[in-house]
mmCIF file of C-alpha atoms and ligand atoms in Angstrom:
data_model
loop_
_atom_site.group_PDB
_atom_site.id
_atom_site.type_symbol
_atom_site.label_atom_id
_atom_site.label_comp_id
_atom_site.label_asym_id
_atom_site.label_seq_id
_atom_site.Cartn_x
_atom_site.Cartn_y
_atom_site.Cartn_z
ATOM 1 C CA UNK O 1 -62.997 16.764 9.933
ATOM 2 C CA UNK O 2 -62.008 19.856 7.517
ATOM 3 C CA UNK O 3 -58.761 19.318 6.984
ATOM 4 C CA UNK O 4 -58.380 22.316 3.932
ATOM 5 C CA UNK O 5 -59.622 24.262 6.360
ATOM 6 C CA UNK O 6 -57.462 23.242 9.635
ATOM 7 C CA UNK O 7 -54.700 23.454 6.655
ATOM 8 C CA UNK O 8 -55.589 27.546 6.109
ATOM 9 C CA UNK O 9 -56.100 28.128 10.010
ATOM 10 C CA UNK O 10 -52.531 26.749 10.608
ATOM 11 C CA UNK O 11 -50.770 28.205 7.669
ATOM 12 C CA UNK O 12 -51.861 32.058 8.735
ATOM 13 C CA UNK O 13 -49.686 30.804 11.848
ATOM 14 C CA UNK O 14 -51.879 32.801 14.416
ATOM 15 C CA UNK O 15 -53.588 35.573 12.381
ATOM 16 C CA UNK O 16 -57.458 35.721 12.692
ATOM 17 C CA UNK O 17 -59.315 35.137 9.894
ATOM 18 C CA UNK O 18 -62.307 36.292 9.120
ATOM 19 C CA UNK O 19 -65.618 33.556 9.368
ATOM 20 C CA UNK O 20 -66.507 35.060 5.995
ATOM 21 C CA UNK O 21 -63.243 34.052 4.169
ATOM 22 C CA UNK O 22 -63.608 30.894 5.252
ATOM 23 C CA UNK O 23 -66.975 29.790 3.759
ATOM 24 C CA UNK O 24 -70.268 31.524 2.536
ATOM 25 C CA UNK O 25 -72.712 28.744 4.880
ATOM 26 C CA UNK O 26 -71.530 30.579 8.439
ATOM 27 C CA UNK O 27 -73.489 27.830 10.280
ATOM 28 C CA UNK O 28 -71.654 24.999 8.748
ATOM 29 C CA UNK O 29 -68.079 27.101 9.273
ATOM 30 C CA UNK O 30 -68.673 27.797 12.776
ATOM 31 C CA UNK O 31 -69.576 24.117 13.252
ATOM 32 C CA UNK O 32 -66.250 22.664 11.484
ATOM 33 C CA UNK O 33 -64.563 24.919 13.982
ATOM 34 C CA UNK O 34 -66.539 23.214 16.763
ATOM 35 C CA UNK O 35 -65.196 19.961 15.286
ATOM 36 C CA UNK O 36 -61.577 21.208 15.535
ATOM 37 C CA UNK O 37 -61.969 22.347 18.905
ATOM 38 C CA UNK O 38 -63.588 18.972 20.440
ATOM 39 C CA UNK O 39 -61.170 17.097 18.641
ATOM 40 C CA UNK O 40 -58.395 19.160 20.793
ATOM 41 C CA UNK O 41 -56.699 22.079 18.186
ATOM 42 C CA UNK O 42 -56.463 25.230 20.157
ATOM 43 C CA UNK O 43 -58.341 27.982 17.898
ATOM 44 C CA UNK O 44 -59.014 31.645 19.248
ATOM 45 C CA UNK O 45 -62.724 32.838 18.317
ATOM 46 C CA UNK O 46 -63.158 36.251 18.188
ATOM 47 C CA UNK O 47 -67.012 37.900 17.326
ATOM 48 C CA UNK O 48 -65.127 40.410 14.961
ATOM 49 C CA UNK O 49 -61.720 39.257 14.229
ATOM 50 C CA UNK O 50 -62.623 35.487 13.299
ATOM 51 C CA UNK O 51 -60.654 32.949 14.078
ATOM 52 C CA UNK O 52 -56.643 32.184 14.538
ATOM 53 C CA UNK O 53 -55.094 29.222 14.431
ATOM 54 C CA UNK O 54 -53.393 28.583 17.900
ATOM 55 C CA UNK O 55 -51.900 25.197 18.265
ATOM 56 C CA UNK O 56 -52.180 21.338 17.170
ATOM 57 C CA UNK O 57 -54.052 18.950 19.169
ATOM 58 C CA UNK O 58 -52.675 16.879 21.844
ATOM 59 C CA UNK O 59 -53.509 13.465 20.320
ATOM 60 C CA UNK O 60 -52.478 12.219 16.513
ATOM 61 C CA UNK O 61 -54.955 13.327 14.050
ATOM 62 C CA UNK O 62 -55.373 10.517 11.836
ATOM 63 C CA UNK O 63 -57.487 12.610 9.198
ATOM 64 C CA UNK O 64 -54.420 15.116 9.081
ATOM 65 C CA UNK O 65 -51.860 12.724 8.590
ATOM 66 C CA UNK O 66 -53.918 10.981 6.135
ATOM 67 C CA UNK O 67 -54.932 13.777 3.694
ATOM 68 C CA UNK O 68 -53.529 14.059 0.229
ATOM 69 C CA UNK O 69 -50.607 11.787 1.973
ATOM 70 C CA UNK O 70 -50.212 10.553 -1.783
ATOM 71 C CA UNK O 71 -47.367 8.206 -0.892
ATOM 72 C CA UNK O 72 -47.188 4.370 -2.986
ATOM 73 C CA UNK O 73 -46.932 2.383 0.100
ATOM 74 C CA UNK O 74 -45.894 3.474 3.552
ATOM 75 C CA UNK O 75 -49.266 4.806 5.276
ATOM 76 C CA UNK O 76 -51.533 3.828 2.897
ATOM 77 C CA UNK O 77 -53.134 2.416 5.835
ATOM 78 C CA UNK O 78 -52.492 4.851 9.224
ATOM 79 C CA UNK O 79 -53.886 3.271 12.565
ATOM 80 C CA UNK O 80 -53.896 5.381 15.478
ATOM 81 C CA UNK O 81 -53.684 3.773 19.439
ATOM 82 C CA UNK O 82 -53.972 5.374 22.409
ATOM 83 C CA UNK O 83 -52.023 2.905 24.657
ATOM 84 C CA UNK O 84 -50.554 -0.407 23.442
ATOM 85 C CA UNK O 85 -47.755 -2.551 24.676
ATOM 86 C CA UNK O 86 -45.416 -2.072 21.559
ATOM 87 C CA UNK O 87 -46.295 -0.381 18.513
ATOM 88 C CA UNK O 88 -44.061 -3.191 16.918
ATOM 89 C CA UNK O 89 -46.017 -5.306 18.633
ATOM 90 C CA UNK O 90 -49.040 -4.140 16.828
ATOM 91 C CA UNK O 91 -47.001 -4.336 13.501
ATOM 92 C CA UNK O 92 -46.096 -8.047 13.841
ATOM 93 C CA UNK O 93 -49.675 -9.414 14.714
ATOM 94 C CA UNK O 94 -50.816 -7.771 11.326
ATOM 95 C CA UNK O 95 -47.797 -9.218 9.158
ATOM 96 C CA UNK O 96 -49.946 -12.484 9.202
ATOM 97 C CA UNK O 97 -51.626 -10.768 6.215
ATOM 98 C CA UNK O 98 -49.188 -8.990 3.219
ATOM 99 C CA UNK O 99 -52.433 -6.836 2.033
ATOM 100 C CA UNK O 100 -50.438 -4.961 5.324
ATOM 101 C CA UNK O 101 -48.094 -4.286 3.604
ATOM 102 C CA UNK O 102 -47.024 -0.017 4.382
ATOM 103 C CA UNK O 103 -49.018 -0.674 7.231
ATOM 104 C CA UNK O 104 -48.436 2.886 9.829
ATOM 105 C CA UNK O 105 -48.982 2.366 13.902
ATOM 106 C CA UNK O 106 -48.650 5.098 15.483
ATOM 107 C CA UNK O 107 -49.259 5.435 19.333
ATOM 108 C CA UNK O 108 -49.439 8.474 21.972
ATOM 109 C CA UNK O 109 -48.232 5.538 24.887
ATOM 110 C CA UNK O 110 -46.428 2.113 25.143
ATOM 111 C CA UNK O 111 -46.270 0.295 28.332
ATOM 112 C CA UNK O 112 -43.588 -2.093 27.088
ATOM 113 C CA UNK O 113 -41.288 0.188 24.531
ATOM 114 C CA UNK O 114 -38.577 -1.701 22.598
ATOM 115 C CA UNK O 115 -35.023 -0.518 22.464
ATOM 116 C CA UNK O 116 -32.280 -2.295 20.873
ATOM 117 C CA UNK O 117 -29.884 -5.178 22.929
ATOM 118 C CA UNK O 118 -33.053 -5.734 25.257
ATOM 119 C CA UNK O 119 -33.151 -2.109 26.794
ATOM 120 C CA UNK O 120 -36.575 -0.304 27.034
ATOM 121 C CA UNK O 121 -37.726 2.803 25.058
ATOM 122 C CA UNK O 122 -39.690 4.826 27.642
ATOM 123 C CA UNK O 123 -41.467 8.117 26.512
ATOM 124 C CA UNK O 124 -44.594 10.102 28.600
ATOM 125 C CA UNK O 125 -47.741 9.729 26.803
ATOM 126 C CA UNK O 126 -48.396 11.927 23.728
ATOM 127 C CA UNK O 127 -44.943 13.496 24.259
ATOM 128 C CA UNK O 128 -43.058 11.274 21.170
ATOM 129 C CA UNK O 129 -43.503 9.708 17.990
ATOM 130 C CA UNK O 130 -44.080 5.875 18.218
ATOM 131 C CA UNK O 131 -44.084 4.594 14.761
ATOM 132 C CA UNK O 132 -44.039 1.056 13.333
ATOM 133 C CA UNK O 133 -44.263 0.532 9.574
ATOM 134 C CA UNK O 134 -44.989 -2.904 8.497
ATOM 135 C CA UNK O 135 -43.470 -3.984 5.084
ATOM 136 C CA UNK O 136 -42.596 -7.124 2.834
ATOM 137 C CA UNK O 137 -39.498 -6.091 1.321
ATOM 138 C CA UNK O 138 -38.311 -7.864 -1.954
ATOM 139 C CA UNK O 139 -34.894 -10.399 -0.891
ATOM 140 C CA UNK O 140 -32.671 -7.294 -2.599
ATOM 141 C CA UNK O 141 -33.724 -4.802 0.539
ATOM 142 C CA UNK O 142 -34.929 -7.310 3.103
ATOM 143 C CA UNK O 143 -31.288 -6.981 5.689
ATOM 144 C CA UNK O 144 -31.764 -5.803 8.457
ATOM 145 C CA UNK O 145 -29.443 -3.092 7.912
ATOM 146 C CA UNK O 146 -30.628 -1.914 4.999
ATOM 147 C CA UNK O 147 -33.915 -1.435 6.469
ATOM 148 C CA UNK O 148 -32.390 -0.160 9.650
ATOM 149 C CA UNK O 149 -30.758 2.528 7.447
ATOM 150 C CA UNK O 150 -34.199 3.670 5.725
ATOM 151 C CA UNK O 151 -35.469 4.328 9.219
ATOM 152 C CA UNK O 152 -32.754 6.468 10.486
ATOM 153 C CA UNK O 153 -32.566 8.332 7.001
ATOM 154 C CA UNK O 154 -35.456 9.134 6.986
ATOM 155 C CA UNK O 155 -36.312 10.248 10.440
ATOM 156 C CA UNK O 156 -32.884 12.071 10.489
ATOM 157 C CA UNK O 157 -34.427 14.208 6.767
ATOM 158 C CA UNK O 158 -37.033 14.726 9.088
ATOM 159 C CA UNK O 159 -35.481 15.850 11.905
ATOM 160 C CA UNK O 160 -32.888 18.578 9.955
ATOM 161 C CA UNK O 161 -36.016 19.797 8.022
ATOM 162 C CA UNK O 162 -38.262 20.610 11.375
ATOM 163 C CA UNK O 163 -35.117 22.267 13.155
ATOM 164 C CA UNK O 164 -32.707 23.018 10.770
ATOM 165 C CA UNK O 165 -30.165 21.259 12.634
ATOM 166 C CA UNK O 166 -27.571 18.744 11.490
ATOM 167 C CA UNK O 167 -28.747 15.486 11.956
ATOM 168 C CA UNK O 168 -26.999 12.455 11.686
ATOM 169 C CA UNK O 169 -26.707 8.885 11.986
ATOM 170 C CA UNK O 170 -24.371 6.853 14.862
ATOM 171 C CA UNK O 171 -24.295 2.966 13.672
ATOM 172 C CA UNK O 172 -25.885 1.524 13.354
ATOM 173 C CA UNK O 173 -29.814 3.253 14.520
ATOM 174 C CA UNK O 174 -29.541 6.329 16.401
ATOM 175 C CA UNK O 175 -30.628 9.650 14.969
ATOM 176 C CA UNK O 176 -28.167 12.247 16.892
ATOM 177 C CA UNK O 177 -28.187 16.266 17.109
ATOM 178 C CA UNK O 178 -24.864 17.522 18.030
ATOM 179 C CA UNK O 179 -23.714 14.318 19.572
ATOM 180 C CA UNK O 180 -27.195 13.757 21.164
ATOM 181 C CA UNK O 181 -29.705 10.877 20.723
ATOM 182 C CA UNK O 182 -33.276 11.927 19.401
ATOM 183 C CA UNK O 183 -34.095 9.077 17.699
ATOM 184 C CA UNK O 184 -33.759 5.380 17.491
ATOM 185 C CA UNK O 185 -34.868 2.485 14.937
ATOM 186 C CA UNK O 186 -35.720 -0.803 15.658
ATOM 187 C CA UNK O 187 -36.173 -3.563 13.256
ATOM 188 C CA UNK O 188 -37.812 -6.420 14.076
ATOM 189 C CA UNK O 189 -39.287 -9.394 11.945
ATOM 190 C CA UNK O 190 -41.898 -12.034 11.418
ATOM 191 C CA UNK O 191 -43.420 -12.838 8.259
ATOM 192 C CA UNK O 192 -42.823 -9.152 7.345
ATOM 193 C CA UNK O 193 -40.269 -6.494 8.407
ATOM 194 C CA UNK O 194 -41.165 -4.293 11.240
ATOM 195 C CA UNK O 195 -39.430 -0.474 11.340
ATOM 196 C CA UNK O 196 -39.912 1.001 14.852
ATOM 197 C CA UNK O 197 -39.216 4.507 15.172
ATOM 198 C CA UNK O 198 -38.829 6.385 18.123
ATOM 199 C CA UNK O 199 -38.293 10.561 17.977
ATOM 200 C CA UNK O 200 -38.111 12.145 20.886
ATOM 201 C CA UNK O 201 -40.738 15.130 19.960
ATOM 202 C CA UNK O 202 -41.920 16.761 22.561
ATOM 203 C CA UNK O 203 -40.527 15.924 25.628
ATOM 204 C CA UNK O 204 -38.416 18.449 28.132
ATOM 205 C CA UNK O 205 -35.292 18.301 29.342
ATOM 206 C CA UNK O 206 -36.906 17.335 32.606
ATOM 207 C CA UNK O 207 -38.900 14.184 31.051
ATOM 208 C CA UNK O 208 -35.563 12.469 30.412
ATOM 209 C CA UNK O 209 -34.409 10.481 34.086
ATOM 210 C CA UNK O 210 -31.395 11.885 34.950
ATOM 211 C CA UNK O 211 -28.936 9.420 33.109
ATOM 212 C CA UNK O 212 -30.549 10.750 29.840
ATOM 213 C CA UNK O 213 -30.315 13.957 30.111
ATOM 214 C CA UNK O 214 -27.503 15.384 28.989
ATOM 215 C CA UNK O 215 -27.186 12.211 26.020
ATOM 216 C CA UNK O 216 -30.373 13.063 25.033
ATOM 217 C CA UNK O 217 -32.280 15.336 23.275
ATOM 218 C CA UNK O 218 -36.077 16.517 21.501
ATOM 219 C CA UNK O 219 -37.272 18.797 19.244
ATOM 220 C CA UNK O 220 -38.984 20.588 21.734
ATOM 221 C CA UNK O 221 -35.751 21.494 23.476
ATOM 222 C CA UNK O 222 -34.090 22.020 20.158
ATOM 223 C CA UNK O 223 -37.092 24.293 18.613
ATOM 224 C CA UNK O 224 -37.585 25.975 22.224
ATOM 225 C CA UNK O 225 -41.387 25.279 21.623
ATOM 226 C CA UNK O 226 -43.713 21.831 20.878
ATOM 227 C CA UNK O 227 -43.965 20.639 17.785
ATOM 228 C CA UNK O 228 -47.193 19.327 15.889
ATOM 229 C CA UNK O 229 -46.589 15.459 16.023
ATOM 230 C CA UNK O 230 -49.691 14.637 13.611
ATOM 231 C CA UNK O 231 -47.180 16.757 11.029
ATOM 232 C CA UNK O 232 -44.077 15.182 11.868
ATOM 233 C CA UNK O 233 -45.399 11.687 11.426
ATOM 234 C CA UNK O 234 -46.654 12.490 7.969
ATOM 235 C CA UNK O 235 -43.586 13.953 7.075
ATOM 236 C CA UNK O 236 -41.533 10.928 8.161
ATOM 237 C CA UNK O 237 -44.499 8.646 6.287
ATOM 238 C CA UNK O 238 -43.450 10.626 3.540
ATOM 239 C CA UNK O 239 -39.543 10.393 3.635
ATOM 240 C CA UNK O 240 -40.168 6.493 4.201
ATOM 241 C CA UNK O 241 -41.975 5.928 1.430
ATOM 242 C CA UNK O 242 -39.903 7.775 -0.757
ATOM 243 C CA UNK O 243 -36.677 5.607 -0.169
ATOM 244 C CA UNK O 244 -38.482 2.886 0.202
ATOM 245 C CA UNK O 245 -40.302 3.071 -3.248
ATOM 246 C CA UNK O 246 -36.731 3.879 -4.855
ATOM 247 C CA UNK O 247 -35.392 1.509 -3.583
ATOM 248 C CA UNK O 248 -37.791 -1.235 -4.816
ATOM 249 C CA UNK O 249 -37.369 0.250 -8.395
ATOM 250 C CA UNK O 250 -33.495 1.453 -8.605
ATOM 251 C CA UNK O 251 -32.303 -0.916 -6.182
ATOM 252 C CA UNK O 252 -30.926 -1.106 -2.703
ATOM 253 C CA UNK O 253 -27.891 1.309 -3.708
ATOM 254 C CA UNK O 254 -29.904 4.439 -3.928
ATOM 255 C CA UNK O 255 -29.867 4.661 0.058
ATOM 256 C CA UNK O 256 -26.076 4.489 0.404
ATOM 257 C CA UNK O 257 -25.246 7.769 -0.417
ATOM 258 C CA UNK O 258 -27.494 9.865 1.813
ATOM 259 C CA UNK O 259 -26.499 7.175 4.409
ATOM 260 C CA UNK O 260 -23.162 7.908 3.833
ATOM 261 C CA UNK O 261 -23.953 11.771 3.796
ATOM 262 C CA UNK O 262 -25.550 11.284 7.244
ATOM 263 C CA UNK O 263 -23.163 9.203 9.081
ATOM 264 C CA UNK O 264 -21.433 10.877 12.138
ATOM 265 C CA UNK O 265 -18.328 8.277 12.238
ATOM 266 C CA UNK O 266 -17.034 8.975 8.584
ATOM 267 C CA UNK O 267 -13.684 10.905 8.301
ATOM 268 C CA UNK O 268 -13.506 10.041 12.139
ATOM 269 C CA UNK O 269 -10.810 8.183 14.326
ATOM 270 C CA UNK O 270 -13.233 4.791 15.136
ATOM 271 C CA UNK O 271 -13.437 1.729 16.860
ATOM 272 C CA UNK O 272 -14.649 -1.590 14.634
ATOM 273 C CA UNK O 273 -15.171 -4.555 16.285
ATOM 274 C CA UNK O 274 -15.133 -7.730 14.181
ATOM 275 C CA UNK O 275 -15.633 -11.076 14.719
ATOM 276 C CA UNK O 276 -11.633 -11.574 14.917
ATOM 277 C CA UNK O 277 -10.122 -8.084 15.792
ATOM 278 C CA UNK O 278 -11.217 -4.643 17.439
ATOM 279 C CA UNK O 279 -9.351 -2.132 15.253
ATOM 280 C CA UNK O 280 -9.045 1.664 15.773
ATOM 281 C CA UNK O 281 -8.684 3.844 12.490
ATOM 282 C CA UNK O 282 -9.950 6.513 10.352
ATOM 283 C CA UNK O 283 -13.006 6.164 8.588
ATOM 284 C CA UNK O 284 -12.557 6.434 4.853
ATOM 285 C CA UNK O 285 -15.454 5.150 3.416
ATOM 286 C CA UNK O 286 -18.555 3.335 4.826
ATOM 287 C CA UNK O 287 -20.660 1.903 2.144
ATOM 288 C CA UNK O 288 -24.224 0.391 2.965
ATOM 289 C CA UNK O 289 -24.066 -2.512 0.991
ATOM 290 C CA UNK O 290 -20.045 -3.390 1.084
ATOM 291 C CA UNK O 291 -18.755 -1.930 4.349
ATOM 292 C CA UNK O 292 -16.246 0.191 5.883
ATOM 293 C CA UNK O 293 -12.423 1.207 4.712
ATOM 294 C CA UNK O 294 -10.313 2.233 7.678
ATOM 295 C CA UNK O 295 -6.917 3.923 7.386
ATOM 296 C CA UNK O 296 -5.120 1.966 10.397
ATOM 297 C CA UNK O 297 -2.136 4.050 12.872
ATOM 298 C CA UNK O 298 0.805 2.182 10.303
ATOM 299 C CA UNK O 299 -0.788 3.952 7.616
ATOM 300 C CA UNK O 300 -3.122 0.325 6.226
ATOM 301 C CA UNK O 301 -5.667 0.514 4.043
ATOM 302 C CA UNK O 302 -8.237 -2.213 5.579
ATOM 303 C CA UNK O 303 -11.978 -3.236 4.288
ATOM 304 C CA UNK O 304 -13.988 -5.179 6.803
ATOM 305 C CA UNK O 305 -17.165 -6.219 4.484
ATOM 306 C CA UNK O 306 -20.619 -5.336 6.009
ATOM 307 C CA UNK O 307 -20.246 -9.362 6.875
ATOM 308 C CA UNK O 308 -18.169 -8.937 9.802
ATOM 309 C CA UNK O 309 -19.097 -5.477 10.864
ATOM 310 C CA UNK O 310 -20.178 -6.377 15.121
ATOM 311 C CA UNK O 311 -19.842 -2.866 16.013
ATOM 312 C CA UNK O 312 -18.520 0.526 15.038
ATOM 313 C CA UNK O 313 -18.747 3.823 17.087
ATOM 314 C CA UNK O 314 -15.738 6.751 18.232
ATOM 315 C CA UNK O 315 -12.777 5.755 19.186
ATOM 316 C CA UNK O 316 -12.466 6.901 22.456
ATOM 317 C CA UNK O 317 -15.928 4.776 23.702
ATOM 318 C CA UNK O 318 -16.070 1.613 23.943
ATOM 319 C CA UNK O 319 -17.753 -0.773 21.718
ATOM 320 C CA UNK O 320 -21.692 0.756 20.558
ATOM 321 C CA UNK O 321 -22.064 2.046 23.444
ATOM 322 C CA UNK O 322 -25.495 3.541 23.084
ATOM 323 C CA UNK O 323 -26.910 4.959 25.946
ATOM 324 C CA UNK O 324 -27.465 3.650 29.524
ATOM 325 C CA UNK O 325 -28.449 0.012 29.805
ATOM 326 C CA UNK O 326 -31.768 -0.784 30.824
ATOM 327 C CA UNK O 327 -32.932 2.247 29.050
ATOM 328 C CA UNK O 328 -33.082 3.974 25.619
ATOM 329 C CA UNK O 329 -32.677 7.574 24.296
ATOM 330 C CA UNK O 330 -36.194 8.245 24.889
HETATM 331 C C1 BTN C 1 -33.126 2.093 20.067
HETATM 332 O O1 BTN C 1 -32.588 3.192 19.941
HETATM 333 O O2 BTN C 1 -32.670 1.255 20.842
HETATM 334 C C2 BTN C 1 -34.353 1.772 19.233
HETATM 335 C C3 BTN C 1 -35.570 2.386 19.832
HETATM 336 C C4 BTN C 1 -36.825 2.117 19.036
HETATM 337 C C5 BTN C 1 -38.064 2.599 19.753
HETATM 338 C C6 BTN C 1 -39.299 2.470 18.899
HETATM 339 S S1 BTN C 1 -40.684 3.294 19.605
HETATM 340 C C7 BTN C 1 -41.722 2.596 18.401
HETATM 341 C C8 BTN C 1 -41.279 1.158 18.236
HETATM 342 N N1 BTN C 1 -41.893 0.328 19.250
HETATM 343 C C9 BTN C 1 -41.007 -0.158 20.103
HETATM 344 O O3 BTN C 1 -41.273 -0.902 21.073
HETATM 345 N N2 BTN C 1 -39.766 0.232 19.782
HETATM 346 C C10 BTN C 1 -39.784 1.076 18.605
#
């Protein structure tokens, strides 16, 4: 596929072009365009006015995430499935090998979606990103919350970038816009470390059951129109890879601050549930490596290392109470 050309179709955002701008060999342009159009982008062809640009295609295009991704390691393999049971799924049965490793899945449809504490991540087909990302982590960023953290920065970057929205992180997974869930991260391990990502892209108020709806939220609804999923995933490849590869080479610190920067609970009256005490405060500090520093009612200082953080969320909820069980925010 012509991807420098599906590249100048989209960026004249619904102009026609002429045929004759876009190549001298007319036979061979009007045949690329073919090649868009079976694949499933929407072009208009006019006999005069050329050709505009009207829409992505309803399936992931692996040869537009793919070009000149230039990332180090996340996506420099990209595998595209139509239906599977889990994209993490997917991710763990290739961890038997590390020449995996940055290993994207990416599917329009999962039968058996993974949310966290055993609930299910539901999402219509072609509606959301499913994303897994396979790496082997050095010991110094292998946690589980480290790597939960890289998810949900990441797909939170993306997420303010596409809609120009706030977007920030509830503990210790969920990506939320204005107090609504539009993404969650799920990591899961076997030989390697699995990142599931699930972004609610373009799904309508009306795709979320009822118990979702008003905790919920997409880009779609956010944008008012759909967005071009084959984009989005290549921008989130992108942000992955980015802290990922810093990470490996400055160390596990360089993701605390935007972390930090991203977290909805800091500066907030919270509820932190250790293994010996639930304790209601305000949020002074929350550092990814150390933990949190709460300012308790009689005016304490207290630090509960990242050790005995169980669970942190508002104060007036109860204990991470993420969504409805039995189901996820997508
Ligand atoms: C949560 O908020 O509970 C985490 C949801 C994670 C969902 C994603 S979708 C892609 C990947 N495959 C899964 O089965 N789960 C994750």
């Amino acid at each position: 596929m012509n991807i420098p050309l599906l590249r100048r179709l989209r960026e004249a955002r619904g102009v026609f072009i002429p045929l004759a701008e876009l190549g001298t060999d007319l036979g061979r342009v009007r045949g690329e365009l073919d090649e868009l159009e079976a694949f499933g982008f929407v072009l208009e062809r006019h006999p005069y006015r050329g050709v505009a640009y009207q829409g992505p295609a309803g399936q992931f295009c692996p040869d537009q995430i793919e070009f000149e991704l230039d990332t180090q390691r996340v996506g420099r393999r990209v595998a595209v499935w139509s239906r599977v049971t889990s994209t993490n799924d997917l991710a763990a049965r290739a961890s038997g090998s590390s020449a995996n490793d940055g290993l994207v899945i990416l599917a329009e449809e999962q039968s058996a979606g993974r949310g966290r504490r055993g609930r299910s991540w539901m999402a219509p087909a072609g509606s959301s990103l499913l994303m897994s990302v396979l790496l082997f982590p050095p010991a110094t960023l292998a946690s589980a919350g480290w790597l939960t953290a890289l998810g949900a920065v990441g797909t939170a970057e993306v997420v303010a970038a596409s809609t120009g929205r706030d977007a920030r992180i509830k503990w210790p997974n969920d990506v939320r816009v204005d107090g609504r869930k539009i993404a969650g991260v799920l990591v899961e391990r076997g030989p390697g470390a699995i990142i599931g990502i699930g972004l609610n892209a373009n799904l309508a108020r009306d795709d979320f059951p009822g118990a979702l709806r008003e905790s919920a939220t997409s880009l779609r609804i956010l944008l008012g129109e759909p967005v071009d999923r084959s984009e989005l995933a290549r921008a989130l490849i992108r942000r992955l890879d980015h802290w990922y590869e810093l990470g490996r080479s400055q160390g596990p610190e360089t993701l605390a601050t935007p972390w930090r920067n991203r977290s909805e609970h800091l500066g907030q009256t919270v509820r932190v549930t250790t293994p010996s005490a639930e304790l209601v405060g305000h949020l002074d500090d929350l550092d990814l490596l150390q933990g949190l520093t709460l300012t308790l009612p009689e005016g304490l200082r207290h630090h509960v290392p990242l050790r005995d953080l169980l669970a942190l969320g508002p104060a007036d909820a109860g204990p991470d109470d993420a969504g409805t069980p039995g189901r996820s925010g997508g």
